[in-house]
Coordinates of C-alpha atoms in Angstrom, one line a residue:
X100 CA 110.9 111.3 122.5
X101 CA 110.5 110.6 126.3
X102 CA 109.3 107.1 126.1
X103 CA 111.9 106.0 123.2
X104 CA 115.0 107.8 125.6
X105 CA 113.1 105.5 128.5
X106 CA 112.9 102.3 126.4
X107 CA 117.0 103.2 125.7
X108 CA 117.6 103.2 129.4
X109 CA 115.8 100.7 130.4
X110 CA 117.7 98.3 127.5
X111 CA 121.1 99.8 128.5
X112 CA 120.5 98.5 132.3
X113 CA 120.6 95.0 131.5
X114 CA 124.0 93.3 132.1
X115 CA 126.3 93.8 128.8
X116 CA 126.2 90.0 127.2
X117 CA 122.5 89.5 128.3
X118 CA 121.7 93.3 126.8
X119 CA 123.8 92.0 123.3
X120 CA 122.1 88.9 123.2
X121 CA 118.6 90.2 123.5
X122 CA 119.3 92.3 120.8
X123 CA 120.9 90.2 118.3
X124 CA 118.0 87.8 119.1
X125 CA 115.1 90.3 119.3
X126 CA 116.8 91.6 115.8
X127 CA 116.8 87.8 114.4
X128 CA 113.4 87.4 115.4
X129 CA 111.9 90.6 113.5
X130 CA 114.4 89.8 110.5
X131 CA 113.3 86.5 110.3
X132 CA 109.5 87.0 110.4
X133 CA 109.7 89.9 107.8
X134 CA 112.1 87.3 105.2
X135 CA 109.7 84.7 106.2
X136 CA 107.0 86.7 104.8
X137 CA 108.6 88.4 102.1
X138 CA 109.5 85.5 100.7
X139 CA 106.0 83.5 100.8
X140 CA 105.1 87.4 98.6
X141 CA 108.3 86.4 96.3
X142 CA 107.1 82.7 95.9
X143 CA 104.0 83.5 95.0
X144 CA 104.6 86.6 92.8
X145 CA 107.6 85.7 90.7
X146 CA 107.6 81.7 91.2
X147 CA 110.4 79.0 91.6
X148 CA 112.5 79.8 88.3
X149 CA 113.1 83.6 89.4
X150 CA 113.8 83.0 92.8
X151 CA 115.9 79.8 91.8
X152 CA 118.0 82.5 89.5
X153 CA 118.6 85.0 92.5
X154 CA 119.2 82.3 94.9
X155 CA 122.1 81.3 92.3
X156 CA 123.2 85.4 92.4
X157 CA 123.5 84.9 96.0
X158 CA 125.6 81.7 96.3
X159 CA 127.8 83.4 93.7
X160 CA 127.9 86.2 95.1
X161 CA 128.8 84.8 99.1
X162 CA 131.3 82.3 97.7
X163 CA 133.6 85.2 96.0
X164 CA 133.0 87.4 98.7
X165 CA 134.2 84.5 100.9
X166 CA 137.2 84.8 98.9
X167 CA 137.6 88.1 98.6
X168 CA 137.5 88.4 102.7
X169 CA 139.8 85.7 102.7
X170 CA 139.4 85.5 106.1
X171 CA 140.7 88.9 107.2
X172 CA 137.6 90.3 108.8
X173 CA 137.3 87.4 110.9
X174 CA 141.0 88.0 111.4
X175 CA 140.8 91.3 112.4
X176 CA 137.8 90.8 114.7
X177 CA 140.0 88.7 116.4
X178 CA 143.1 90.8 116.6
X179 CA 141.1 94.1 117.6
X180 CA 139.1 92.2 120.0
X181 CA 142.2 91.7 122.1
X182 CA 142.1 95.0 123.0
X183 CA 145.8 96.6 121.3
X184 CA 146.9 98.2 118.5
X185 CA 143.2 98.3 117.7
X186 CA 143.4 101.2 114.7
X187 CA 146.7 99.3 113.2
X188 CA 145.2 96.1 112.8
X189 CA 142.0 97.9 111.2
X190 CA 143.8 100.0 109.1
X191 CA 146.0 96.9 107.8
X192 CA 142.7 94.9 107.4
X193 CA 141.4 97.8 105.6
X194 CA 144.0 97.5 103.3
X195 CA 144.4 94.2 102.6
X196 CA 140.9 93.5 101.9
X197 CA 141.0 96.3 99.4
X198 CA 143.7 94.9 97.3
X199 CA 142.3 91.6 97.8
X200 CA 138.4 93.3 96.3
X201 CA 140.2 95.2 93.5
X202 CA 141.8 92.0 92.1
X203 CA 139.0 89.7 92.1
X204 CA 137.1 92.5 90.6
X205 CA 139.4 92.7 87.6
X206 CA 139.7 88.9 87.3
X207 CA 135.7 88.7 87.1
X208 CA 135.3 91.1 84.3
X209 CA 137.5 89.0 82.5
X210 CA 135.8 86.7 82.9
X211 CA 132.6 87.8 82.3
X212 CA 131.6 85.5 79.5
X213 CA 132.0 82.2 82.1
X214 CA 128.6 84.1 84.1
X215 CA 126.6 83.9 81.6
X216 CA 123.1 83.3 83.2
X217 CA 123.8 86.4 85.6
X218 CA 124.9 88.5 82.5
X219 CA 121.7 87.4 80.5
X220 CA 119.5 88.4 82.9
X221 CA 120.9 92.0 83.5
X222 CA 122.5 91.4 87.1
X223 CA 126.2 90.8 86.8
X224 CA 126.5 94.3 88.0
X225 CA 124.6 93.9 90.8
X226 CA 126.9 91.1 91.4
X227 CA 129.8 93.9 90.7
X228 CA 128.5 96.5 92.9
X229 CA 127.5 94.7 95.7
X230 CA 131.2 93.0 96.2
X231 CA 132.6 96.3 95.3
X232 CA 130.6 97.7 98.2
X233 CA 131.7 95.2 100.6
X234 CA 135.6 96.5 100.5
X235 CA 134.0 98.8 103.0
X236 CA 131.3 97.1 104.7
X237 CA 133.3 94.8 105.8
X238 CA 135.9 96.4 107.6
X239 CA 133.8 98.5 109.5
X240 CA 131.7 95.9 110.9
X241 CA 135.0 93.7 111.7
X242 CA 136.2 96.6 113.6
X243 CA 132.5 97.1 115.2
X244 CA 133.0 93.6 116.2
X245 CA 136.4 93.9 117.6
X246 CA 135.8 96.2 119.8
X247 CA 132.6 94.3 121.2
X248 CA 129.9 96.7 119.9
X249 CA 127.5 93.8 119.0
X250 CA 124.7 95.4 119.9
X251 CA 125.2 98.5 116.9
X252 CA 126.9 95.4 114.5
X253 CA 123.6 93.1 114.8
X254 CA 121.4 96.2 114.5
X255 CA 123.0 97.4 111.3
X256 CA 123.1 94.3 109.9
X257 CA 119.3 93.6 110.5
X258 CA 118.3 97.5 109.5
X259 CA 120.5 96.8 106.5
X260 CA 118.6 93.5 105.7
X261 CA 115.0 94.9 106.2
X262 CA 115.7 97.7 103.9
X263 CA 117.1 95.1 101.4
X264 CA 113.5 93.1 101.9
X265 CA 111.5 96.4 101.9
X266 CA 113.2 97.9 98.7
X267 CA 113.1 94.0 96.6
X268 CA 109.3 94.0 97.9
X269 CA 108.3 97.3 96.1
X270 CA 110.7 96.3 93.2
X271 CA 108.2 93.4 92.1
X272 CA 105.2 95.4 92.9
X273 CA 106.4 97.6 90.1
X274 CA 107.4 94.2 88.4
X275 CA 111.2 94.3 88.0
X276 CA 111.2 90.8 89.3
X277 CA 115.1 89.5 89.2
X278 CA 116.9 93.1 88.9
X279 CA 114.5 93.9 91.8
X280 CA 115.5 91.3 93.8
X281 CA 119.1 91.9 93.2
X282 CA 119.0 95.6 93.2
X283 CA 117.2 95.5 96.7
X284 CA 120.3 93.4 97.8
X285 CA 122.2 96.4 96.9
X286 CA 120.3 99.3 98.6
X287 CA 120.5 96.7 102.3
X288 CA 124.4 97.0 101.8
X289 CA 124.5 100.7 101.4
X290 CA 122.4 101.4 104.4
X291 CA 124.2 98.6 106.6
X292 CA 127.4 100.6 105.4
X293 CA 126.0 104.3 106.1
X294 CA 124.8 103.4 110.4
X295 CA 128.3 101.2 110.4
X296 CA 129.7 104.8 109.4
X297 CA 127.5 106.8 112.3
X298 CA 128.7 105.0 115.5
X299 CA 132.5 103.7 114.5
X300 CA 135.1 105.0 116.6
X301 CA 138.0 103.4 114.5
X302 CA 140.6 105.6 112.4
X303 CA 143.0 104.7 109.6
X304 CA 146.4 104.9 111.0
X305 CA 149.9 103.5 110.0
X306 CA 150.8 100.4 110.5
X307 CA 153.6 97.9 110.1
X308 CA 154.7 94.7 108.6
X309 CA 154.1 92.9 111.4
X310 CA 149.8 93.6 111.5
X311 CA 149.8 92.1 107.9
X312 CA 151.8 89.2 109.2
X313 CA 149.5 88.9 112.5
X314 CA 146.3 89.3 110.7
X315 CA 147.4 86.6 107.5
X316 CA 148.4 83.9 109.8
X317 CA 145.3 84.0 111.4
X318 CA 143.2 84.5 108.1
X319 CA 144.9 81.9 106.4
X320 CA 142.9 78.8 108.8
X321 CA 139.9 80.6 108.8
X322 CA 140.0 81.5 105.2
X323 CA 140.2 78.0 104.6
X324 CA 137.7 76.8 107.5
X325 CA 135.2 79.4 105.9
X326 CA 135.4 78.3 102.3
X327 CA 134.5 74.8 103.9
X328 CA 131.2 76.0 105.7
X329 CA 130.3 78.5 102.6
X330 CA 130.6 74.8 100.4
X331 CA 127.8 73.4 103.1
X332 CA 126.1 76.9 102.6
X333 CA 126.2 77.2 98.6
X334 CA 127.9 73.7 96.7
X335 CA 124.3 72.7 96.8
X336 CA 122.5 75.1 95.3
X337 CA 124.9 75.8 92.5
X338 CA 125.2 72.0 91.7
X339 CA 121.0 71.6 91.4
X340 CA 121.4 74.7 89.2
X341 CA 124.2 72.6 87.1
X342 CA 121.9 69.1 87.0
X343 CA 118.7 70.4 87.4
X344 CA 116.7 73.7 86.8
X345 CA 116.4 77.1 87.8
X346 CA 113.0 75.8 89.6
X347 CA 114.7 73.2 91.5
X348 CA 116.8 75.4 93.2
X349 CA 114.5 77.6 94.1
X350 CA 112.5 75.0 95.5
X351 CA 115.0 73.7 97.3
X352 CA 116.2 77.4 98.9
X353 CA 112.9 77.9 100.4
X354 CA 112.9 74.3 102.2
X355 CA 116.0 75.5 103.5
X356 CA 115.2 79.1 104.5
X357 CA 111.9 77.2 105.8
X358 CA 114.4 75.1 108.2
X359 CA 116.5 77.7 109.0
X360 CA 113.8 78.9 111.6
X361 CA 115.3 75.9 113.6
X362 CA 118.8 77.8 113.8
X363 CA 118.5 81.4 113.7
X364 CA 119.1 81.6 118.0
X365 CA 122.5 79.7 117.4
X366 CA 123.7 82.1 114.5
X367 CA 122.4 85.5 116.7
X368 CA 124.6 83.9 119.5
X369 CA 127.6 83.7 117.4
X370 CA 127.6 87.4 116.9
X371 CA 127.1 88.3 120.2
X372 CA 129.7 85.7 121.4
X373 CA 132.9 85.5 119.2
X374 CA 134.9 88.8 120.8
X375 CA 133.8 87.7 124.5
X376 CA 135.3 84.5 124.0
X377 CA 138.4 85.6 122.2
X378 CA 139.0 87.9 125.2
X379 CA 138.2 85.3 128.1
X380 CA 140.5 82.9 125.8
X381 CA 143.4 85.3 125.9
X382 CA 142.7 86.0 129.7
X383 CA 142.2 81.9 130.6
X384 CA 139.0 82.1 132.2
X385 CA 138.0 78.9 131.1
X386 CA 135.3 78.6 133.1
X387 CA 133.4 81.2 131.7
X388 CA 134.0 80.0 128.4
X389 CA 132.7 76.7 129.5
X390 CA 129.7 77.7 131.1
X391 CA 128.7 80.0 128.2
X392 CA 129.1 77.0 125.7
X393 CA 126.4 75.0 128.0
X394 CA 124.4 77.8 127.8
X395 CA 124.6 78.3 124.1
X396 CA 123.7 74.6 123.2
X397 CA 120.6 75.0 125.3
X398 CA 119.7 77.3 124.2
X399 CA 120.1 76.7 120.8
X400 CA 118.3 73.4 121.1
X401 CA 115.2 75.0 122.8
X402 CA 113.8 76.2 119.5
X403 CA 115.8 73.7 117.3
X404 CA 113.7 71.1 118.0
X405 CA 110.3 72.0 118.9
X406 CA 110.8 73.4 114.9
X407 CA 112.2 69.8 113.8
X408 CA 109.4 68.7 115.4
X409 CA 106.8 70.9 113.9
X410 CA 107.9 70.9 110.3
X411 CA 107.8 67.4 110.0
X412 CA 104.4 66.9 111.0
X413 CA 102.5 69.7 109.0
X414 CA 105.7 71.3 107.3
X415 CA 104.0 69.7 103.8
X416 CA 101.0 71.2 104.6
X417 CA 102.8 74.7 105.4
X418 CA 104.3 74.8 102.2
X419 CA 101.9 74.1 100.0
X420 CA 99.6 76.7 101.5
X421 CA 102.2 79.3 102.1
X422 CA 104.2 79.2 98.7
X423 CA 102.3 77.6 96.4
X424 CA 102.0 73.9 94.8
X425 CA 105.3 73.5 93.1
X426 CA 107.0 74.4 96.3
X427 CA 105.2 71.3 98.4
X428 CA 107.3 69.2 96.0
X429 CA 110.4 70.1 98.7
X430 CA 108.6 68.4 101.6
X431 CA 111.1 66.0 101.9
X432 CA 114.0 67.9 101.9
X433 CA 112.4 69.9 103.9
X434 CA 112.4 67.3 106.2
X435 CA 116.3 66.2 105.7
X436 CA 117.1 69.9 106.4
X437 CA 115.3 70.3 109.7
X438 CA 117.1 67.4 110.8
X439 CA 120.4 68.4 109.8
X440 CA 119.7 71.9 111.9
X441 CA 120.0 70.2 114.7
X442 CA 123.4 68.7 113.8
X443 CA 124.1 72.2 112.5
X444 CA 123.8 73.6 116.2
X445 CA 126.4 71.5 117.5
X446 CA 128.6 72.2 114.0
X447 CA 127.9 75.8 114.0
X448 CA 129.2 76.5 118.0
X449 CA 132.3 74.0 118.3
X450 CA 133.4 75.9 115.1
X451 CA 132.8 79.4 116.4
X452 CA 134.4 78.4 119.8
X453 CA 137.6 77.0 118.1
X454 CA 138.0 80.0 115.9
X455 CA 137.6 82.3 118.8
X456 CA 140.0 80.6 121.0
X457 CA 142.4 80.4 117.9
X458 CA 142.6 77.2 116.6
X459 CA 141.5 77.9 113.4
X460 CA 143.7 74.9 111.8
X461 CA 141.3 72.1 114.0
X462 CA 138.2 73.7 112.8
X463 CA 139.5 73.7 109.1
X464 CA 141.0 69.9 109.4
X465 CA 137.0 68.9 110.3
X466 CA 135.7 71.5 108.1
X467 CA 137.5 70.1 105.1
X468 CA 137.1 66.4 105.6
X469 CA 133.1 67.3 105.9
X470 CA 133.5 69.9 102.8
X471 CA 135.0 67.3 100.2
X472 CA 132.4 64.8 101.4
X473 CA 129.5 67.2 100.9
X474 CA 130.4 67.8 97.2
X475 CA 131.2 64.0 96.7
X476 CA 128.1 62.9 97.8
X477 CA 126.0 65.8 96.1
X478 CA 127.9 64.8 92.7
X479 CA 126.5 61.5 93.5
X480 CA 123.1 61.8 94.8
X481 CA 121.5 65.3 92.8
X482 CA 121.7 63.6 89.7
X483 CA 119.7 60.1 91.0
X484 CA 117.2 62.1 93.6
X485 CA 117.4 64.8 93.3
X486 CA 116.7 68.0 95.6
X487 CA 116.1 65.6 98.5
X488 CA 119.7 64.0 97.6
X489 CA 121.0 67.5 98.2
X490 CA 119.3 67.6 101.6
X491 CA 121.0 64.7 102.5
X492 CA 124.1 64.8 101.5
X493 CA 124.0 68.1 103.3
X494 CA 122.7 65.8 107.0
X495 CA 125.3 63.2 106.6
X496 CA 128.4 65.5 106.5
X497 CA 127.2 68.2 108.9
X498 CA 127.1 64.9 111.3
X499 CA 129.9 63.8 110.8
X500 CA 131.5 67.5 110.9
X501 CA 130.0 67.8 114.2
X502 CA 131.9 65.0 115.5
X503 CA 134.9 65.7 114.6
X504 CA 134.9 69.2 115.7
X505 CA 133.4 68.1 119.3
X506 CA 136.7 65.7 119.3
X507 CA 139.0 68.6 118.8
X508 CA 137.3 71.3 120.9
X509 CA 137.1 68.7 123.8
X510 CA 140.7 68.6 124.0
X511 CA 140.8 72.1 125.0
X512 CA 138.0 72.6 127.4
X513 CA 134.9 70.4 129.2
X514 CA 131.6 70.2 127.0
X515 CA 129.0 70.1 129.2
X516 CA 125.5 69.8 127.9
X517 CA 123.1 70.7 130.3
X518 CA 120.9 66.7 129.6
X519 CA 117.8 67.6 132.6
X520 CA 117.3 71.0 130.5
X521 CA 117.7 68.8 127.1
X522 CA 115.1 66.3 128.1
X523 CA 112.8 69.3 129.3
X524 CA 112.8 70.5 125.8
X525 CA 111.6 66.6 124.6
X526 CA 109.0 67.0 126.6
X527 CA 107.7 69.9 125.9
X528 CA 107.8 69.2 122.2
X529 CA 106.4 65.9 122.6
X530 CA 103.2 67.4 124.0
X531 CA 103.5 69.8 121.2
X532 CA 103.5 67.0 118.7
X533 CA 100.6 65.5 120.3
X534 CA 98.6 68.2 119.6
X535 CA 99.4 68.9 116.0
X536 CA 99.0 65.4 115.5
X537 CA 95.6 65.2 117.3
X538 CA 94.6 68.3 115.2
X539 CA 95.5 66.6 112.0
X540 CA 93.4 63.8 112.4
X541 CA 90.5 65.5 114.1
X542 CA 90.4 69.3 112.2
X543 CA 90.9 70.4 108.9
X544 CA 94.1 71.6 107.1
X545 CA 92.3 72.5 103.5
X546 CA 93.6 76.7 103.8
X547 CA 96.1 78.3 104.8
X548 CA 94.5 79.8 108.2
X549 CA 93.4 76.3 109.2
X550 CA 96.9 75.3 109.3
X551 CA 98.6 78.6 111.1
X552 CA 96.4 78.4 113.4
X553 CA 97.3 75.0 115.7
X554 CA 100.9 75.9 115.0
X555 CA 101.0 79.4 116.4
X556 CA 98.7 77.2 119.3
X557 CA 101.6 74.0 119.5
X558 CA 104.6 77.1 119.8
X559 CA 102.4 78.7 123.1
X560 CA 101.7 74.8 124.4
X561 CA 105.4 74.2 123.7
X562 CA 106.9 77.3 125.8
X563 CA 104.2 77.1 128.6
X564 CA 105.2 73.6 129.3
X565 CA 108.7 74.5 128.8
X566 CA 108.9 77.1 131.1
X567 CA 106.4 75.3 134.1
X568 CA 109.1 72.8 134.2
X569 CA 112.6 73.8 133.6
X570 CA 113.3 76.5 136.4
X571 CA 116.7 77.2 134.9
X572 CA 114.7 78.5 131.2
X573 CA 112.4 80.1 133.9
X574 CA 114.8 82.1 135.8
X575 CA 116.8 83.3 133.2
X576 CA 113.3 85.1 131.3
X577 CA 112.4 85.9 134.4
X578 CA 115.6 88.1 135.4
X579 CA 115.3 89.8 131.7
X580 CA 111.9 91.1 132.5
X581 CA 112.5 92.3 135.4
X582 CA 115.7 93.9 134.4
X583 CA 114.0 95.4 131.7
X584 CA 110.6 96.1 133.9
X585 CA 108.8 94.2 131.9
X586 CA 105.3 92.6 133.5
X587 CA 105.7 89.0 134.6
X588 CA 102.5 86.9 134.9
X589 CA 102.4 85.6 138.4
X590 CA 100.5 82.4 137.6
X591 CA 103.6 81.6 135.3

């Protein structure tokens, strides 16, 4: 295979962080297309109800996962990333998250009777299997990510996840419909699991009293500043399931997986980020950790809003033709959402920075205060609006979380957001608005096509501007092409 050992090398050339990043965000980008379609399949094959029912597996299924992690794997990324002791700290994390599994697993089958929606539709043990399966998975991939393997933990992930798609997709073909969906979930743990197992370099080894101690003081703040962001991720869901219907939530999940377009750049650079930044913070290089925060929010914000942007002009439009009727019904939380994204880039990297530089109890102290108001206003507002009260209870408290976290991670190094590239990206959007809005007054939007169309043509307006004038954007895809040898228009 000449030209794949050729495409390898020329990848493997490009400095290690850039090389990382490209591949977390190349993977993101191919991951996300693939759900984004997938889903509009699901939407349209199994309706709101069934997806609203797996959506609920999932938000069960994260939030006692959350707890049976209890933060060690972000622990023990941590600890392994500082480069000692690397197979004692993995082997005690190993260990404890074991014991931790095996006990929640025991405590759920008692309790079986309390999931009774799961149980009556013949996936509680999915739900079983697939947190029985991540006593393993996650380990491995902490210990990936400690010792700054991104590149092999973002592909497995994504390889894992597209198997998971591919497998639910020929599930409803053959019409299993909710086991389907849920057994597919399965199958993309137990490949992520089985290329974690091909290129990890990790071995179980003794270790002492003092790893469990190192690792649970660190796992105790984020354990607790996770649960926060998993009540952002999932309070929602399970409350419109609690008020509402089945429908409603699935109606409201695709809004939000619709939105999530805005944000999947910030999440790929977490990833690729965390153990850098936990090694520069235990070497002070503070400058580098400054510089790459710049970087981050830019970059973030370069697709964050030219996608708030577009889905509030045709995002209606796109939902309604993409999913089907019922689903244009989310159009204004839709909205809500894609306005929160942008709140949620800010949220998303003062919160990874402050865990990485280990001072988890900050992030938890904003966390929190932004968690209890999130359920407080959702108690409040799901039961008068609805979906779209949901949605914003969700913008309010990821603003106010932001705010508080920038307050707290200011105190412990410069944030500097790069304002000429910032307004750049207004601008570029702004033309891109003009457009769609032109094109919605002057063309038609009755199909499907008729509506793809100007937005794949607003996202080349957007970037063409974008890159004509911010030389900094330029430069930087400029560099990765050649590095990569990779043609670069000269008119450009």
């Amino acid at each position: 295979m000449p030209i794949f050992s050729k495409l390898i090398s020329k990848i493997m050339g490009i400095e290690e962080i850039q090389r990382q990043s490209i591949i977390s965000f190349g993977g993101q980008i191919v991951l996300t297309i693939i759900g984004f379609l997938s889903t509009i399949y699901f939407a349209r094959t199994v309706g709101a109800s069934v997806l609203g029912a797996y959506f609920l597996f999932m938000a069960y299924h994260n939030i006692i996962g959350m707890v049976t992690d209890g933060g060690i794997g972000g622990a023990a990324i941590k600890r392994i990333s500082e480069g000692e002791e690397q197979n004692e700290y993995f082997s005690a994390a190993l260990v404890l998250r074991l014991f931790v599994t095996l006990s929640i697993l025991i405590l759920i089958i008692e309790l079986r009777d309390y999931f009774v929606d799961l149980d009556n539709a013949g996936i509680f043990l999915w739900l079983l299997a697939a947190l029985a399966l991540s006593m393993l998975k996650g380990p491995l991939y902490s210990g990936i990510a400690g010792c700054g393997k991104m590149g092999i933990h973002a592909t497995g992930n994504y390889i894992g996840d597209i198997s998971r798609i591919l497998f639910q997709i020929m599930a409803i073909f053959l019409g299993y419909e909710l086991a389907g969906l849920a057994g597919g979930f399965v199958v993309g743990i137990i490949v992520s699991i089985t290329i974690a197992l091909r290129f990890f370099d990790l071995h179980v080894t003794l270790f002492e009293w003092r790893h469990i101690k190192n690792l649970s003081t660190f796992s105790f703040w984020l354990f607790l500043t996770s649960s926060g962001i998993l009540v952002y991720s999932y309070a929602d869901r399970i409350m419109i399931g609690y008020y509402l219907e089945n429908a409603d939530v699935g109606i409201y999940q695709i809004a939000v997986q619709f939105a999530a377009l805005a944000s999947f750049s910030t999440i790929a650079l977490r990833s690729t980020l965390w153990p850098k930044i936990s090694r520069w913070g235990k070497e002070q290089k503070i400058g580098l950790i400054e510089k790459s925060l710049s970087k981050a929010i830019n970059f973030s914000l370069t697709l964050a809003i030219p996608v708030m942007i577009g889905g509030i002009l045709v995002g209606d439009k796109l939902l309604y033709g993409l999913y089907g009727p019922e689903f244009s019904e989310g159009y204004i939380t839709l909205v809500l959402i894609l306005i929160a994204q942008i709140m949620n880039v800010f949220q998303y990297l003062f919160n990874t920075y402050l865990g990485a530089l280990d001072f988890q109890k900050m992030s938890f102290k904003a966390t929190t205060i932004g968690a209890i108001g999130n359920v407080i206003l959702n108690i409040l507002l799901i039961p008068v609006i609805g979906i779209d009260g949901a949605a914003l209870a969700t913008l309010i408290t990821l603003a106010l979380n932001s705010i508080l976290l920038k307050k707290y991670l200011s105190n412990i190094i410069s944030i500097d957001i790069e304002y000429p590239s910032v307004i750049n990206i207004l601008i570029a959007s702004g033309c891109m608005a003009v457009f769609l809005i032109l094109y919605r007054l002057l063309g038609s939007t009755s199909s499907t096509s008729l509506i793809i169309v100007p937005v794949i043509l607003g996202a080349i307006i957007y970037f063409f501007i974008l890159i004509r004038i911010d030389a900094n954007i330029k430069k930087e895809l400029k560099e990765i092409a050649i590095q990569t040898h990779l043609p670069w228009p000269k008119w450009l």
